[in-house]
DNA sequence: AGCAAACTCCGGTGGAGAACCGGGATATAC
DNA sequence: GTATATCCCGGTTCTCCACCGGAGTTTGCT
């Protein structure tokens, strides 16, 4: 399980959007990028991908920006990650499958492992992450006192 | 979960070694490569890695080759994959951790997902894979009749 | 009307890793 | 001592990641 910059940036950005979700006003790329120290031109690409996947909506023009397309508790981490990571290939998923029985069996186990990981990502929502962070913050405060 | 060529080649090679494990004679790179259609010079590198991890032993010189270091039912897929895939970095695992609370929480979930996938890989041994393949083969025969 | 922000599409760079190929040194069975 | 194998060192091509930048378009607030 590699944690790519892409996925982490996307999650950080969506977390930021989740924090301001109640305001019903769009957040600009610049603000998100500044808050989470993400290169803005790169974040733009990621948000474009998330928009095409229907996870965020964009508003163009002055006072525009991005808003979550759904409530933060209705967006799972799996949706985010597979939107951002799995863009590349669908046309030939079977291209390398049929090589040998060994190859087939290996791919089956791999698939099982992948589904186990996906299950974890699916049970967490953006809301869950934000709450996790908040309670962590409170713990830090307690230690400080 | 990406299935890289490296991991698949390594598993195929070890599966081949497992098949000939009872003979107590080493298998050459060329034979393994020919049997599983793996580029031999590439397979050499992978076997070197597996040797350094203590999963196979090598015998140099004429009539040399490779043998499994342990019995096929004592080698898990997780060992193979982490040997072949995870060589790169230990010195600074904490380098990017401390950026923000958000980053920390994300990494925790990621780690949980990784452990879920590892658990799957760990419950299968080379022996299990070979048996899976064999029973699959018998099914194919039944369909043929 | 004008500005501010989004979007689109274009291009490039630097680095890392994957997936190879090749040569020469070294060890070992015969 | 020669044939046979591994071992070690190197290089190549390719793709993807993580960015940076510009030029032009669309949209909406004021």
mmCIF file of C-alpha atoms (C1' of nucleotides) in Angstrom:
data_model
loop_
_atom_site.group_PDB
_atom_site.id
_atom_site.type_symbol
_atom_site.label_atom_id
_atom_site.label_comp_id
_atom_site.label_asym_id
_atom_site.label_seq_id
_atom_site.Cartn_x
_atom_site.Cartn_y
_atom_site.Cartn_z
ATOM 1 C CA UNK A 1 0.000 0.000 0.000
ATOM 2 C CA UNK A 2 1.769 3.071 -1.244
ATOM 3 C CA UNK A 3 0.456 6.441 -0.129
ATOM 4 C CA UNK A 4 1.005 8.692 -3.091
ATOM 5 C CA UNK A 5 1.167 12.445 -2.860
ATOM 6 C CA UNK A 6 -1.813 12.637 -5.182
ATOM 7 C CA UNK A 7 -4.126 10.783 -2.838
ATOM 8 C CA UNK A 8 -2.923 12.577 0.239
ATOM 9 C CA UNK A 9 -3.282 15.986 -1.368
ATOM 10 C CA UNK A 10 -6.771 15.119 -2.535
ATOM 11 C CA UNK A 11 -7.801 13.946 0.912
ATOM 12 C CA UNK A 12 -6.340 17.027 2.572
ATOM 13 C CA UNK A 13 -8.185 19.264 0.152
ATOM 14 C CA UNK A 14 -11.476 17.453 0.631
ATOM 15 C CA UNK A 15 -10.987 17.587 4.379
ATOM 16 C CA UNK A 16 -10.575 21.316 4.089
ATOM 17 C CA UNK A 17 -13.758 21.522 2.039
ATOM 18 C CA UNK A 18 -15.524 19.400 4.622
ATOM 19 C CA UNK A 19 -14.525 21.845 7.360
ATOM 20 C CA UNK A 20 -16.225 24.688 5.515
ATOM 21 C CA UNK A 21 -19.115 22.646 4.232
ATOM 22 C CA UNK A 22 -21.718 24.280 6.472
ATOM 23 C CA UNK A 23 -20.947 27.728 5.083
ATOM 24 C CA UNK A 24 -22.371 26.870 1.684
ATOM 25 C CA UNK A 25 -19.801 29.110 0.076
ATOM 26 C CA UNK A 26 -17.166 27.860 -2.329
ATOM 27 C CA UNK A 27 -13.508 27.659 -1.352
ATOM 28 C CA UNK A 28 -10.866 28.775 -3.824
ATOM 29 C CA UNK A 29 -7.943 26.669 -4.901
ATOM 30 C CA UNK A 30 -5.490 29.235 -3.553
ATOM 31 C CA UNK A 31 -6.984 29.122 -0.063
ATOM 32 C CA UNK A 32 -6.987 25.344 0.127
ATOM 33 C CA UNK A 33 -3.475 25.172 -1.252
ATOM 34 C CA UNK A 34 -2.215 27.758 1.204
ATOM 35 C CA UNK A 35 -3.926 26.142 4.186
ATOM 36 C CA UNK A 36 -2.611 22.649 3.476
ATOM 37 C CA UNK A 37 0.624 23.705 1.761
ATOM 38 C CA UNK A 38 -0.161 22.038 -1.527
ATOM 39 C CA UNK A 39 1.242 23.392 -4.808
ATOM 40 C CA UNK A 40 -1.767 25.137 -6.287
ATOM 41 C CA UNK A 41 -1.241 24.276 -9.948
ATOM 42 C CA UNK A 42 -1.048 20.631 -9.016
ATOM 43 C CA UNK A 43 -4.063 20.806 -6.766
ATOM 44 C CA UNK A 44 -5.988 22.260 -9.680
ATOM 45 C CA UNK A 45 -5.434 19.058 -11.639
ATOM 46 C CA UNK A 46 -6.550 16.909 -8.739
ATOM 47 C CA UNK A 47 -9.699 18.936 -8.138
ATOM 48 C CA UNK A 48 -10.509 18.665 -11.837
ATOM 49 C CA UNK A 49 -10.347 14.890 -11.494
ATOM 50 C CA UNK A 50 -12.506 14.934 -8.383
ATOM 51 C CA UNK A 51 -15.027 17.110 -10.180
ATOM 52 C CA UNK A 52 -15.220 14.702 -13.116
ATOM 53 C CA UNK A 53 -15.870 11.927 -10.597
ATOM 54 C CA UNK A 54 -18.720 13.908 -9.097
ATOM 55 C CA UNK A 55 -17.186 14.324 -5.657
ATOM 56 C CA UNK A 56 -16.938 18.109 -5.773
ATOM 57 C CA UNK A 57 -18.740 20.813 -7.672
ATOM 58 C CA UNK A 58 -17.112 23.921 -9.018
ATOM 59 C CA UNK A 59 -18.410 27.407 -9.433
ATOM 60 C CA UNK A 60 -16.745 29.524 -12.060
ATOM 61 C CA UNK A 61 -16.299 33.255 -12.090
ATOM 62 C CA UNK A 62 -15.702 35.738 -9.327
ATOM 63 C CA UNK A 63 -16.286 34.403 -5.800
ATOM 64 C CA UNK A 64 -16.224 30.955 -7.322
ATOM 65 C CA UNK A 65 -14.433 27.868 -6.074
ATOM 66 C CA UNK A 66 -15.163 24.349 -4.972
ATOM 67 C CA UNK A 67 -17.781 22.747 -2.751
ATOM 68 C CA UNK A 68 -18.322 19.149 -1.785
ATOM 69 C CA UNK A 69 -20.951 17.582 -4.006
ATOM 70 C CA UNK A 70 -22.318 15.560 -1.070
ATOM 71 C CA UNK A 71 -22.304 15.758 2.682
ATOM 72 C CA UNK A 72 -18.958 14.867 4.288
ATOM 73 C CA UNK A 73 -20.404 11.752 5.881
ATOM 74 C CA UNK A 74 -21.523 10.459 2.495
ATOM 75 C CA UNK A 75 -18.079 10.483 0.892
ATOM 76 C CA UNK A 76 -15.892 7.494 1.658
ATOM 77 C CA UNK A 77 -12.122 7.443 1.388
ATOM 78 C CA UNK A 78 -12.394 4.634 -1.140
ATOM 79 C CA UNK A 79 -14.320 6.877 -3.502
ATOM 80 C CA UNK A 80 -11.672 9.546 -3.231
ATOM 81 C CA UNK A 81 -8.736 7.234 -3.704
ATOM 82 C CA UNK A 82 -10.162 5.263 -6.590
ATOM 83 C CA UNK A 83 -11.185 8.484 -8.267
ATOM 84 C CA UNK A 84 -7.713 9.905 -7.982
ATOM 85 C CA UNK A 85 -5.644 6.789 -8.440
ATOM 86 C CA UNK A 86 -7.540 4.590 -10.814
ATOM 87 C CA UNK A 87 -7.796 6.616 -13.967
ATOM 88 C CA UNK A 88 -5.464 4.803 -16.298
ATOM 89 C CA UNK A 89 -6.564 1.541 -17.848
ATOM 90 C CA UNK A 90 -9.842 -0.264 -18.393
ATOM 91 C CA UNK A 91 -9.776 -1.307 -22.068
ATOM 92 C CA UNK A 92 -7.875 -4.545 -21.552
ATOM 93 C CA UNK A 93 -8.084 -5.895 -18.066
ATOM 94 C CA UNK A 94 -7.802 -9.384 -19.437
ATOM 95 C CA UNK A 95 -4.677 -8.832 -21.464
ATOM 96 C CA UNK A 96 -2.269 -10.503 -19.090
ATOM 97 C CA UNK A 97 -4.696 -12.733 -17.269
ATOM 98 C CA UNK A 98 -4.707 -15.785 -19.435
ATOM 99 C CA UNK A 99 -1.016 -16.477 -19.423
ATOM 100 C CA UNK A 100 -1.022 -19.469 -17.090
ATOM 101 C CA UNK A 101 -2.899 -21.155 -14.296
ATOM 102 C CA UNK A 102 -0.265 -19.935 -11.874
ATOM 103 C CA UNK A 103 -0.804 -16.367 -13.014
ATOM 104 C CA UNK A 104 -4.548 -16.714 -12.564
ATOM 105 C CA UNK A 105 -4.282 -18.045 -9.026
ATOM 106 C CA UNK A 106 -1.842 -15.310 -8.088
ATOM 107 C CA UNK A 107 -4.187 -12.652 -9.414
ATOM 108 C CA UNK A 108 -7.049 -14.094 -7.418
ATOM 109 C CA UNK A 109 -5.158 -13.792 -4.165
ATOM 110 C CA UNK A 110 -4.057 -10.321 -5.127
ATOM 111 C CA UNK A 111 -7.605 -9.344 -5.801
ATOM 112 C CA UNK A 112 -8.633 -10.663 -2.411
ATOM 113 C CA UNK A 113 -5.944 -8.568 -0.755
ATOM 114 C CA UNK A 114 -7.066 -5.527 -2.686
ATOM 115 C CA UNK A 115 -10.637 -6.001 -1.595
ATOM 116 C CA UNK A 116 -9.524 -6.269 2.025
ATOM 117 C CA UNK A 117 -7.766 -2.933 1.744
ATOM 118 C CA UNK A 118 -10.711 -1.370 -0.049
ATOM 119 C CA UNK A 119 -13.021 -2.486 2.730
ATOM 120 C CA UNK A 120 -11.002 -0.455 5.218
ATOM 121 C CA UNK A 121 -11.003 2.618 2.990
ATOM 122 C CA UNK A 122 -14.722 2.247 2.473
ATOM 123 C CA UNK A 123 -15.686 2.288 6.098
ATOM 124 C CA UNK A 124 -14.169 5.739 6.679
ATOM 125 C CA UNK A 125 -15.823 8.914 5.476
ATOM 126 C CA UNK A 126 -14.470 12.440 5.315
ATOM 127 C CA UNK A 127 -16.512 13.171 8.408
ATOM 128 C CA UNK A 128 -14.829 10.309 10.254
ATOM 129 C CA UNK A 129 -11.407 11.657 9.376
ATOM 130 C CA UNK A 130 -12.296 15.140 10.551
ATOM 131 C CA UNK A 131 -13.612 13.792 13.849
ATOM 132 C CA UNK A 132 -10.542 11.637 14.311
ATOM 133 C CA UNK A 133 -8.422 14.712 13.852
ATOM 134 C CA UNK A 134 -10.499 16.782 16.240
ATOM 135 C CA UNK A 135 -10.343 14.279 19.046
ATOM 136 C CA UNK A 136 -6.626 13.958 18.472
ATOM 137 C CA UNK A 137 -6.321 17.692 18.802
ATOM 138 C CA UNK A 138 -8.124 17.641 22.096
ATOM 139 C CA UNK A 139 -5.804 14.968 23.399
ATOM 140 C CA UNK A 140 -2.853 17.176 22.551
ATOM 141 C CA UNK A 141 -4.440 20.002 24.497
ATOM 142 C CA UNK A 142 -4.882 17.776 27.537
ATOM 143 C CA UNK A 143 -1.234 16.861 27.431
ATOM 144 C CA UNK A 144 -0.371 20.527 27.179
ATOM 145 C CA UNK A 145 -2.319 21.280 30.345
ATOM 146 C CA UNK B 1 -3.117 -2.896 -4.919
ATOM 147 C CA UNK B 2 -0.970 -2.981 -7.988
ATOM 148 C CA UNK B 3 0.389 -6.325 -9.075
ATOM 149 C CA UNK B 4 3.807 -5.542 -10.444
ATOM 150 C CA UNK B 5 5.666 -7.783 -12.820
ATOM 151 C CA UNK B 6 8.404 -8.117 -10.239
ATOM 152 C CA UNK B 7 6.165 -9.702 -7.647
ATOM 153 C CA UNK B 8 4.422 -11.949 -10.117
ATOM 154 C CA UNK B 9 7.684 -13.151 -11.625
ATOM 155 C CA UNK B 10 9.074 -13.840 -8.188
ATOM 156 C CA UNK B 11 6.001 -15.809 -7.162
ATOM 157 C CA UNK B 12 5.991 -17.791 -10.392
ATOM 158 C CA UNK B 13 9.643 -18.644 -9.929
ATOM 159 C CA UNK B 14 9.175 -19.693 -6.319
ATOM 160 C CA UNK B 15 6.159 -21.746 -7.312
ATOM 161 C CA UNK B 16 8.335 -23.512 -9.841
ATOM 162 C CA UNK B 17 10.952 -24.144 -7.169
ATOM 163 C CA UNK B 18 8.239 -25.429 -4.873
ATOM 164 C CA UNK B 19 7.161 -27.935 -7.500
ATOM 165 C CA UNK B 20 10.660 -29.398 -7.611
ATOM 166 C CA UNK B 21 11.352 -29.026 -3.929
ATOM 167 C CA UNK B 22 11.275 -32.763 -3.186
ATOM 168 C CA UNK B 23 14.048 -33.501 -5.659
ATOM 169 C CA UNK B 24 16.659 -31.722 -3.554
ATOM 170 C CA UNK B 25 18.454 -30.640 -6.698
ATOM 171 C CA UNK B 26 18.892 -27.022 -7.681
ATOM 172 C CA UNK B 27 16.961 -25.496 -10.571
ATOM 173 C CA UNK B 28 18.750 -23.167 -12.960
ATOM 174 C CA UNK B 29 17.571 -19.703 -13.842
ATOM 175 C CA UNK B 30 17.274 -20.671 -17.501
ATOM 176 C CA UNK B 31 14.922 -23.533 -16.785
ATOM 177 C CA UNK B 32 12.677 -21.484 -14.526
ATOM 178 C CA UNK B 33 12.675 -18.625 -16.999
ATOM 179 C CA UNK B 34 11.846 -20.912 -19.898
ATOM 180 C CA UNK B 35 9.081 -22.708 -17.996
ATOM 181 C CA UNK B 36 7.336 -19.546 -16.839
ATOM 182 C CA UNK B 37 8.371 -17.356 -19.763
ATOM 183 C CA UNK B 38 10.256 -14.818 -17.707
ATOM 184 C CA UNK B 39 13.191 -12.863 -19.153
ATOM 185 C CA UNK B 40 16.123 -14.678 -17.603
ATOM 186 C CA UNK B 41 18.414 -11.723 -16.959
ATOM 187 C CA UNK B 42 15.607 -10.020 -15.085
ATOM 188 C CA UNK B 43 14.753 -13.114 -13.117
ATOM 189 C CA UNK B 44 18.364 -13.272 -12.014
ATOM 190 C CA UNK B 45 18.009 -9.960 -10.213
ATOM 191 C CA UNK B 46 14.840 -11.050 -8.501
ATOM 192 C CA UNK B 47 16.361 -14.305 -7.331
ATOM 193 C CA UNK B 48 19.330 -12.357 -5.975
ATOM 194 C CA UNK B 49 16.921 -10.294 -3.911
ATOM 195 C CA UNK B 50 15.102 -13.386 -2.700
ATOM 196 C CA UNK B 51 18.433 -14.930 -1.744
ATOM 197 C CA UNK B 52 19.448 -11.869 0.256
ATOM 198 C CA UNK B 53 16.129 -12.149 2.078
ATOM 199 C CA UNK B 54 16.851 -15.761 2.894
ATOM 200 C CA UNK B 55 13.953 -17.232 0.952
ATOM 201 C CA UNK B 56 16.101 -19.211 -1.495
ATOM 202 C CA UNK B 57 19.604 -20.608 -1.438
ATOM 203 C CA UNK B 58 21.919 -20.689 -4.403
ATOM 204 C CA UNK B 59 24.601 -23.073 -5.506
ATOM 205 C CA UNK B 60 27.242 -21.682 -7.791
ATOM 206 C CA UNK B 61 29.199 -23.436 -10.471
ATOM 207 C CA UNK B 62 28.302 -26.281 -12.775
ATOM 208 C CA UNK B 63 25.065 -28.073 -11.926
ATOM 209 C CA UNK B 64 24.261 -25.170 -9.624
ATOM 210 C CA UNK B 65 21.045 -23.223 -9.335
ATOM 211 C CA UNK B 66 18.451 -22.292 -6.761
ATOM 212 C CA UNK B 67 16.532 -24.160 -4.063
ATOM 213 C CA UNK B 68 13.920 -22.979 -1.608
ATOM 214 C CA UNK B 69 15.514 -22.185 1.720
ATOM 215 C CA UNK B 70 12.458 -23.517 3.579
ATOM 216 C CA UNK B 71 9.604 -25.869 2.924
ATOM 217 C CA UNK B 72 6.934 -24.488 0.592
ATOM 218 C CA UNK B 73 4.356 -24.429 3.373
ATOM 219 C CA UNK B 74 6.616 -22.251 5.504
ATOM 220 C CA UNK B 75 6.922 -19.417 3.010
ATOM 221 C CA UNK B 76 4.071 -16.932 2.957
ATOM 222 C CA UNK B 77 3.225 -14.673 0.056
ATOM 223 C CA UNK B 78 3.724 -11.674 2.309
ATOM 224 C CA UNK B 79 7.344 -12.621 2.830
ATOM 225 C CA UNK B 80 7.886 -12.882 -0.888
ATOM 226 C CA UNK B 81 6.178 -9.643 -1.764
ATOM 227 C CA UNK B 82 7.749 -7.559 0.966
ATOM 228 C CA UNK B 83 11.122 -8.985 0.092
ATOM 229 C CA UNK B 84 10.745 -8.062 -3.531
ATOM 230 C CA UNK B 85 8.807 -4.844 -3.230
ATOM 231 C CA UNK B 86 9.857 -3.200 -0.025
ATOM 232 C CA UNK B 87 13.570 -2.739 -0.208
ATOM 233 C CA UNK B 88 13.895 0.992 -0.470
ATOM 234 C CA UNK B 89 13.519 3.159 2.604
ATOM 235 C CA UNK B 90 13.805 2.716 6.332
ATOM 236 C CA UNK B 91 16.149 5.522 7.467
ATOM 237 C CA UNK B 92 13.489 8.207 7.636
ATOM 238 C CA UNK B 93 10.008 6.870 7.953
ATOM 239 C CA UNK B 94 9.101 9.921 9.914
ATOM 240 C CA UNK B 95 10.245 12.488 7.399
ATOM 241 C CA UNK B 96 6.828 13.393 6.073
ATOM 242 C CA UNK B 97 4.758 12.311 9.028
ATOM 243 C CA UNK B 98 4.812 15.391 11.148
ATOM 244 C CA UNK B 99 3.438 17.815 8.608
ATOM 245 C CA UNK B 100 -0.054 18.157 10.043
ATOM 246 C CA UNK B 101 -2.657 16.422 12.144
ATOM 247 C CA UNK B 102 -4.618 15.716 8.988
ATOM 248 C CA UNK B 103 -1.616 14.028 7.439
ATOM 249 C CA UNK B 104 -1.134 11.891 10.518
ATOM 250 C CA UNK B 105 -4.728 10.697 10.606
ATOM 251 C CA UNK B 106 -4.640 9.895 6.895
ATOM 252 C CA UNK B 107 -1.497 7.840 7.349
ATOM 253 C CA UNK B 108 -3.066 5.913 10.183
ATOM 254 C CA UNK B 109 -6.009 4.852 8.048
ATOM 255 C CA UNK B 110 -3.653 4.015 5.220
ATOM 256 C CA UNK B 111 -1.614 1.890 7.516
ATOM 257 C CA UNK B 112 -4.724 0.065 8.653
ATOM 258 C CA UNK B 113 -5.639 -0.673 5.054
ATOM 259 C CA UNK B 114 -2.133 -1.882 4.382
ATOM 260 C CA UNK B 115 -2.263 -4.225 7.332
ATOM 261 C CA UNK B 116 -5.569 -5.636 6.100
ATOM 262 C CA UNK B 117 -4.002 -6.435 2.754
ATOM 263 C CA UNK B 118 -0.899 -7.886 4.391
ATOM 264 C CA UNK B 119 -3.071 -10.175 6.488
ATOM 265 C CA UNK B 120 -4.458 -11.740 3.321
ATOM 266 C CA UNK B 121 -1.026 -12.197 1.807
ATOM 267 C CA UNK B 122 0.206 -13.709 5.025
ATOM 268 C CA UNK B 123 -2.368 -16.459 5.266
ATOM 269 C CA UNK B 124 -1.337 -17.975 1.940
ATOM 270 C CA UNK B 125 1.827 -20.017 1.514
ATOM 271 C CA UNK B 126 3.533 -21.232 -1.634
ATOM 272 C CA UNK B 127 2.057 -24.622 -0.888
ATOM 273 C CA UNK B 128 -1.430 -23.152 -0.779
ATOM 274 C CA UNK B 129 -0.936 -21.533 -4.157
ATOM 275 C CA UNK B 130 0.301 -24.747 -5.699
ATOM 276 C CA UNK B 131 -2.670 -26.653 -4.331
ATOM 277 C CA UNK B 132 -5.085 -24.004 -5.529
ATOM 278 C CA UNK B 133 -3.592 -24.362 -8.973
ATOM 279 C CA UNK B 134 -3.762 -28.131 -8.908
ATOM 280 C CA UNK B 135 -7.394 -28.277 -7.913
ATOM 281 C CA UNK B 136 -8.150 -25.713 -10.577
ATOM 282 C CA UNK B 137 -6.440 -27.916 -13.098
ATOM 283 C CA UNK B 138 -8.554 -30.880 -12.084
ATOM 284 C CA UNK B 139 -11.697 -28.813 -12.493
ATOM 285 C CA UNK B 140 -10.637 -27.993 -16.017
ATOM 286 C CA UNK B 141 -10.172 -31.689 -16.738
ATOM 287 C CA UNK B 142 -13.668 -32.454 -15.456
ATOM 288 C CA UNK B 143 -15.116 -29.868 -17.763
ATOM 289 C CA UNK B 144 -13.163 -31.400 -20.606
ATOM 290 C CA UNK B 145 -14.699 -34.816 -19.960
ATOM 291 C "C1'" DA C 1 -18.178 47.059 -18.394
ATOM 292 C "C1'" DG C 2 -14.587 45.038 -15.782
ATOM 293 C "C1'" DC C 3 -12.383 42.136 -12.826
ATOM 294 C "C1'" DA C 4 -11.831 37.728 -10.592
ATOM 295 C "C1'" DA C 5 -12.028 33.428 -10.468
ATOM 296 C "C1'" DA C 6 -12.890 29.306 -12.527
ATOM 297 C "C1'" DC C 7 -11.849 26.050 -16.799
ATOM 298 C "C1'" DT C 8 -9.217 23.975 -20.998
ATOM 299 C "C1'" DC C 9 -5.306 22.566 -23.272
ATOM 300 C "C1'" DC C 10 -0.876 23.083 -24.269
ATOM 301 C "C1'" DG C 11 3.786 22.432 -23.209
ATOM 302 C "C1'" DG C 12 8.120 21.142 -20.287
ATOM 303 C "C1'" DT C 13 11.336 19.390 -16.392
ATOM 304 C "C1'" DG C 14 13.447 16.371 -12.950
ATOM 305 C "C1'" DG C 15 13.491 12.341 -10.584
ATOM 306 C "C1'" DA C 16 12.219 7.540 -9.508
ATOM 307 C "C1'" DG C 17 11.179 3.128 -10.481
ATOM 308 C "C1'" DA C 18 9.956 -0.810 -13.741
ATOM 309 C "C1'" DA C 19 11.559 -3.881 -16.967
ATOM 310 C "C1'" DC C 20 14.769 -5.136 -19.222
ATOM 311 C "C1'" DC C 21 19.955 -6.330 -21.711
ATOM 312 C "C1'" DG C 22 25.146 -7.203 -21.439
ATOM 313 C "C1'" DG C 23 29.918 -8.060 -19.840
ATOM 314 C "C1'" DG C 24 33.154 -9.774 -16.995
ATOM 315 C "C1'" DA C 25 34.546 -11.827 -12.535
ATOM 316 C "C1'" DT C 26 33.979 -15.769 -9.576
ATOM 317 C "C1'" DA C 27 32.884 -20.254 -7.819
ATOM 318 C "C1'" DT C 28 32.269 -25.271 -8.536
ATOM 319 C "C1'" DA C 29 31.326 -30.028 -10.552
ATOM 320 C "C1'" DC C 30 33.300 -33.047 -13.642
ATOM 321 C "C1'" DG D 1 41.122 -26.931 -16.620
ATOM 322 C "C1'" DT D 2 37.148 -26.339 -18.835
ATOM 323 C "C1'" DA D 3 32.310 -25.997 -19.011
ATOM 324 C "C1'" DT D 4 28.671 -24.266 -16.376
ATOM 325 C "C1'" DA D 5 26.424 -21.691 -13.451
ATOM 326 C "C1'" DT D 6 25.858 -17.747 -10.213
ATOM 327 C "C1'" DC D 7 27.388 -12.997 -8.874
ATOM 328 C "C1'" DC D 8 28.205 -8.061 -9.528
ATOM 329 C "C1'" DC D 9 28.328 -3.947 -11.999
ATOM 330 C "C1'" DG D 10 26.809 -1.310 -15.363
ATOM 331 C "C1'" DG D 11 23.571 0.928 -18.922
ATOM 332 C "C1'" DT D 12 18.915 1.684 -21.512
ATOM 333 C "C1'" DT D 13 14.159 2.733 -22.446
ATOM 334 C "C1'" DC D 14 9.833 3.785 -20.777
ATOM 335 C "C1'" DT D 15 6.183 5.292 -17.889
ATOM 336 C "C1'" DC D 16 4.459 7.766 -14.104
ATOM 337 C "C1'" DC D 17 4.713 11.222 -10.436
ATOM 338 C "C1'" DA D 18 5.136 15.837 -8.920
ATOM 339 C "C1'" DC D 19 5.412 19.738 -10.238
ATOM 340 C "C1'" DC D 20 5.763 24.720 -13.114
ATOM 341 C "C1'" DG D 21 4.163 27.866 -16.726
ATOM 342 C "C1'" DG D 22 1.462 30.270 -20.388
ATOM 343 C "C1'" DA D 23 -2.339 31.524 -23.377
ATOM 344 C "C1'" DG D 24 -6.996 31.633 -24.002
ATOM 345 C "C1'" DT D 25 -12.151 30.879 -22.597
ATOM 346 C "C1'" DT D 26 -16.141 30.989 -19.642
ATOM 347 C "C1'" DT D 27 -18.779 32.628 -15.981
ATOM 348 C "C1'" DG D 28 -20.521 35.587 -12.425
ATOM 349 C "C1'" DC D 29 -20.198 39.335 -8.904
ATOM 350 C "C1'" DT D 30 -20.154 44.259 -8.558
#
